[in-house]
GROMACS .gro file of C-alpha atoms in nm:
model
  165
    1UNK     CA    1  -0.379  -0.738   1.770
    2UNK     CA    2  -0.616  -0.941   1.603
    3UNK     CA    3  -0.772  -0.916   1.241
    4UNK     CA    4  -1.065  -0.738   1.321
    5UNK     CA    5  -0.896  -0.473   1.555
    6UNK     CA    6  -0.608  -0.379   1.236
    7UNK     CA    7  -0.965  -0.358   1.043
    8UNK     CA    8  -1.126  -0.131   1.290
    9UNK     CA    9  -0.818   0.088   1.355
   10UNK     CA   10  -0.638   0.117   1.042
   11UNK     CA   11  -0.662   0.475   0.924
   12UNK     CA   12  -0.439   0.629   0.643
   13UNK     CA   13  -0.151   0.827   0.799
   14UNK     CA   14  -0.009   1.136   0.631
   15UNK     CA   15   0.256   1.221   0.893
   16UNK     CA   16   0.538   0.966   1.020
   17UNK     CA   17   0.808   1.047   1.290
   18UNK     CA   18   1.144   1.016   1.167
   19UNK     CA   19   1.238   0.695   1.292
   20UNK     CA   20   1.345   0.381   1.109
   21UNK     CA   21   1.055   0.112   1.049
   22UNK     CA   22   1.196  -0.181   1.262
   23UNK     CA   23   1.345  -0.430   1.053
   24UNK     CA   24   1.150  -0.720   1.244
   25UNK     CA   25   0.812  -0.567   1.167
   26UNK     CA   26   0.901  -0.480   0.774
   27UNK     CA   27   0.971  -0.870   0.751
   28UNK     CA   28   0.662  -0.981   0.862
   29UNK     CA   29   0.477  -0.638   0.681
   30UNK     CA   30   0.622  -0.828   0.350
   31UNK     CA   31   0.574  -1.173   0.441
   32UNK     CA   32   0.179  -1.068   0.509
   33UNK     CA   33   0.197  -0.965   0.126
   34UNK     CA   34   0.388  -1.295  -0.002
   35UNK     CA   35   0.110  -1.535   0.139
   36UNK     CA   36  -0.168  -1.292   0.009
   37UNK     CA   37  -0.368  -1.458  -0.251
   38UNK     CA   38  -0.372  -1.432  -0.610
   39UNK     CA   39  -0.590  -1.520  -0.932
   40UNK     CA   40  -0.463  -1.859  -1.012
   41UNK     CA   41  -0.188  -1.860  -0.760
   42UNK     CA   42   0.018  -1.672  -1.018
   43UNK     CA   43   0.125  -1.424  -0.874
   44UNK     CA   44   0.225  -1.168  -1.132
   45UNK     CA   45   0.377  -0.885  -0.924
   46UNK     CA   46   0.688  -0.736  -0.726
   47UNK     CA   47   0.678  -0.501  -0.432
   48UNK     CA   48   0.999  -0.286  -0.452
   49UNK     CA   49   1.076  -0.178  -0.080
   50UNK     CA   50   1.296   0.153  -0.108
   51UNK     CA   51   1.469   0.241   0.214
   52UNK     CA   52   1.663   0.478   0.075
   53UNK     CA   53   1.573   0.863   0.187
   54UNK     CA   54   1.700   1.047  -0.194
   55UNK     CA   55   1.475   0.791  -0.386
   56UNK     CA   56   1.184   0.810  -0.118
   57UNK     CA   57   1.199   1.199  -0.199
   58UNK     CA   58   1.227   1.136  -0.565
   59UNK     CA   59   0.878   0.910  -0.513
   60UNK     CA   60   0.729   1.177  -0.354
   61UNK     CA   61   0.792   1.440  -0.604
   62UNK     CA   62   0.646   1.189  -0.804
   63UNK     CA   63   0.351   1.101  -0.604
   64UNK     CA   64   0.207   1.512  -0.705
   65UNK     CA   65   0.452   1.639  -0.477
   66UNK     CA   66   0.282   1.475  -0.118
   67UNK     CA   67   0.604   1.500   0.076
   68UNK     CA   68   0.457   1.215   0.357
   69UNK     CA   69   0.557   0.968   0.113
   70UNK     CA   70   0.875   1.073   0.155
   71UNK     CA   71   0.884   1.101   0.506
   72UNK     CA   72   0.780   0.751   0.601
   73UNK     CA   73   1.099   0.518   0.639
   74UNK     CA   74   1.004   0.296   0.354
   75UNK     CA   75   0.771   0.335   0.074
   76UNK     CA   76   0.658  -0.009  -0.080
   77UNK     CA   77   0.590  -0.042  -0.508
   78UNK     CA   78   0.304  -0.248  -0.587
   79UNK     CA   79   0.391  -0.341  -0.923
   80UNK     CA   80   0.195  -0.559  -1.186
   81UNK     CA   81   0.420  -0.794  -1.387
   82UNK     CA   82   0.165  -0.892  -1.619
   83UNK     CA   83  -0.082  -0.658  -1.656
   84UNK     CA   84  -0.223  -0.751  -1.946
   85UNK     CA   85  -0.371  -1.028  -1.710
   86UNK     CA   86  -0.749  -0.911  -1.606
   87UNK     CA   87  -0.690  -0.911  -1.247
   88UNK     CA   88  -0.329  -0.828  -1.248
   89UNK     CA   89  -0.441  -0.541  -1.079
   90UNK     CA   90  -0.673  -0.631  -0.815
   91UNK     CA   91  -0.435  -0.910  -0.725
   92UNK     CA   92  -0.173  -0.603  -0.611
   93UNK     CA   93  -0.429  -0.476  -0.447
   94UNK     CA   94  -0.502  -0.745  -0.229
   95UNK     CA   95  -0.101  -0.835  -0.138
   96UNK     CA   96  -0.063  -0.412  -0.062
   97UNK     CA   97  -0.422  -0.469   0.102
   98UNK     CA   98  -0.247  -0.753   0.340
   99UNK     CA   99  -0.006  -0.495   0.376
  100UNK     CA  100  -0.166  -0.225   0.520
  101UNK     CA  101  -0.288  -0.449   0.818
  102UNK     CA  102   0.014  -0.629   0.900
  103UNK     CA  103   0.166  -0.300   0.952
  104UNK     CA  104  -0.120  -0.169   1.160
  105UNK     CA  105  -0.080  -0.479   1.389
  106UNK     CA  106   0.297  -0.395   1.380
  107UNK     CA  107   0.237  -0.025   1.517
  108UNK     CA  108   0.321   0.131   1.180
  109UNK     CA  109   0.104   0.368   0.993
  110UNK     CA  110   0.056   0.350   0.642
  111UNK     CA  111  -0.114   0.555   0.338
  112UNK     CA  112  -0.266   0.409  -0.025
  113UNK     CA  113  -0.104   0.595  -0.307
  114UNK     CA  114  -0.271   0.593  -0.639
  115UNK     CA  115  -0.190   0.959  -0.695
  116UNK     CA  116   0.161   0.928  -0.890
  117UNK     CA  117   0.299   0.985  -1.236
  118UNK     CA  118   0.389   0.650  -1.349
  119UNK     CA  119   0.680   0.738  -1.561
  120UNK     CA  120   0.816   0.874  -1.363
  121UNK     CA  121   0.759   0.615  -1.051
  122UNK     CA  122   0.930   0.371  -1.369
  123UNK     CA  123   1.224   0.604  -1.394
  124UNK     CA  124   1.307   0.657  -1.080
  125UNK     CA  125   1.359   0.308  -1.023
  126UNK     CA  126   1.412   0.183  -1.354
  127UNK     CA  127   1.099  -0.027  -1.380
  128UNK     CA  128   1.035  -0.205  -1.769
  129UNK     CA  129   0.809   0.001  -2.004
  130UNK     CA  130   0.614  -0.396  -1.983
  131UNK     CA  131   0.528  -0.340  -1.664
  132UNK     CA  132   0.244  -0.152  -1.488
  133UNK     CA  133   0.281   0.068  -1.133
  134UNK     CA  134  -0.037  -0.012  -0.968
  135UNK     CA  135   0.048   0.218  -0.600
  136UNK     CA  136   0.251   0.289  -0.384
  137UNK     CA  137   0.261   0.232   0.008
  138UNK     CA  138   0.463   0.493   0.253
  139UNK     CA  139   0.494   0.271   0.566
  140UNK     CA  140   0.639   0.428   0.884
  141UNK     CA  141   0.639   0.500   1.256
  142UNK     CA  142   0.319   0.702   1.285
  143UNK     CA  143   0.289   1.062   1.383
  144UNK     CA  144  -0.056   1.127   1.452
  145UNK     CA  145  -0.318   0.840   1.489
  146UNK     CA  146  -0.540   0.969   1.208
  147UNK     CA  147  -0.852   1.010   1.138
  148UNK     CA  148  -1.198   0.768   1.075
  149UNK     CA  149  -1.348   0.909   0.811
  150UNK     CA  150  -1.701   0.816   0.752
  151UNK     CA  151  -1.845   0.483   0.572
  152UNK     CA  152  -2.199   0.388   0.413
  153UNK     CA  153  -2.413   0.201   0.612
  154UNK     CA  154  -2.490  -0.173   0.589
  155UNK     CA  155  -2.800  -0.143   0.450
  156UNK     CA  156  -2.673   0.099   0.116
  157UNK     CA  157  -2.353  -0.100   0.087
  158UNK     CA  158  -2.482  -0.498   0.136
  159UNK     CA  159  -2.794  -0.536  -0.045
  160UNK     CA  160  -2.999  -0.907  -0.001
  161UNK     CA  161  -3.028  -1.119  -0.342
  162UNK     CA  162  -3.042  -0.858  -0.613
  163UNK     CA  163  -2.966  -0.513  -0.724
  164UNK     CA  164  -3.140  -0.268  -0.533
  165UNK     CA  165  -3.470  -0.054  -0.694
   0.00000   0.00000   0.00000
């Protein structure tokens, strides 16, 4: 599948078939994120793969109780090791962003979390007070294809030159 097709197709998935995520596909899901770029080349972050079902529940519980996260075979945490760092944030975003189409191209299904308690995300896997949970990413063998929601147009979302009036 090409770059444009993951684009296209990618939907978020909220229901995953309880299979294991191929260990072939999570290695290239990841590797997708480690040659995503960053501000600076810096960086600053750490994606913390759990596999493991009690802590993938725990996560959930965490995530305002959405128990897909805890269905998926692995949940991925997008973590910001400096995020005092202006675009500490945004350059998470962009590795999970990688992500999200690498699995897409891999079969797999995946959903943005930004929905979570933090302190609890920290606690349950012992992440430093020093640094920041940006969101999580459920990753799994789809159950349902999902759904395209509706976008903008080009016109309201690309305007020419200046700020539209």
């Amino acid at each position: 599948m090409d770059v444009f097709e993951a684009i296209r197709t990618r939907r978020s998935i909220r229901a995953y078939k309880n299979e294991p995520v191929p260990e072939e596909s999570l290695a290239r899901v990841l590797e997708a994120a480690r040659l995503a770029p960053s501000a600076g080349n810096r960086q600053e972050y750490k994606f913390i793969v759990v596999r493991d079902e009690k802590r993938r529940r725990e996560l959930a519980e965490a995530c305002n109780n959405q128990s897909f996260v805890g269905d998926a075979g692995v949940v991925i945490v997008g973590c910001a090791t400096n995020p005092q760092r202006r675009y500490a944030f945004v350059d998470v975003a962009i590795a999970m962003d990688h992500m999200t189409l690498a699995a897409r191209a891999e079969g797999l299904g995946t959903c943005w979390i930004g929905a979570f308690s933090e302190a609890r995300v920290k606690e349950i896997l012992g992440i430093p007070d020093s640094v920041s949970v940006v969101c999580l990413l459920p990753i799994g063998v789809p159950a349902t294809e999902g759904v395209m929601r509706g976008r903008k147009s080009k016109e309201e979302l690309f305007p020419n030159e200046t700020w539209p009036v």
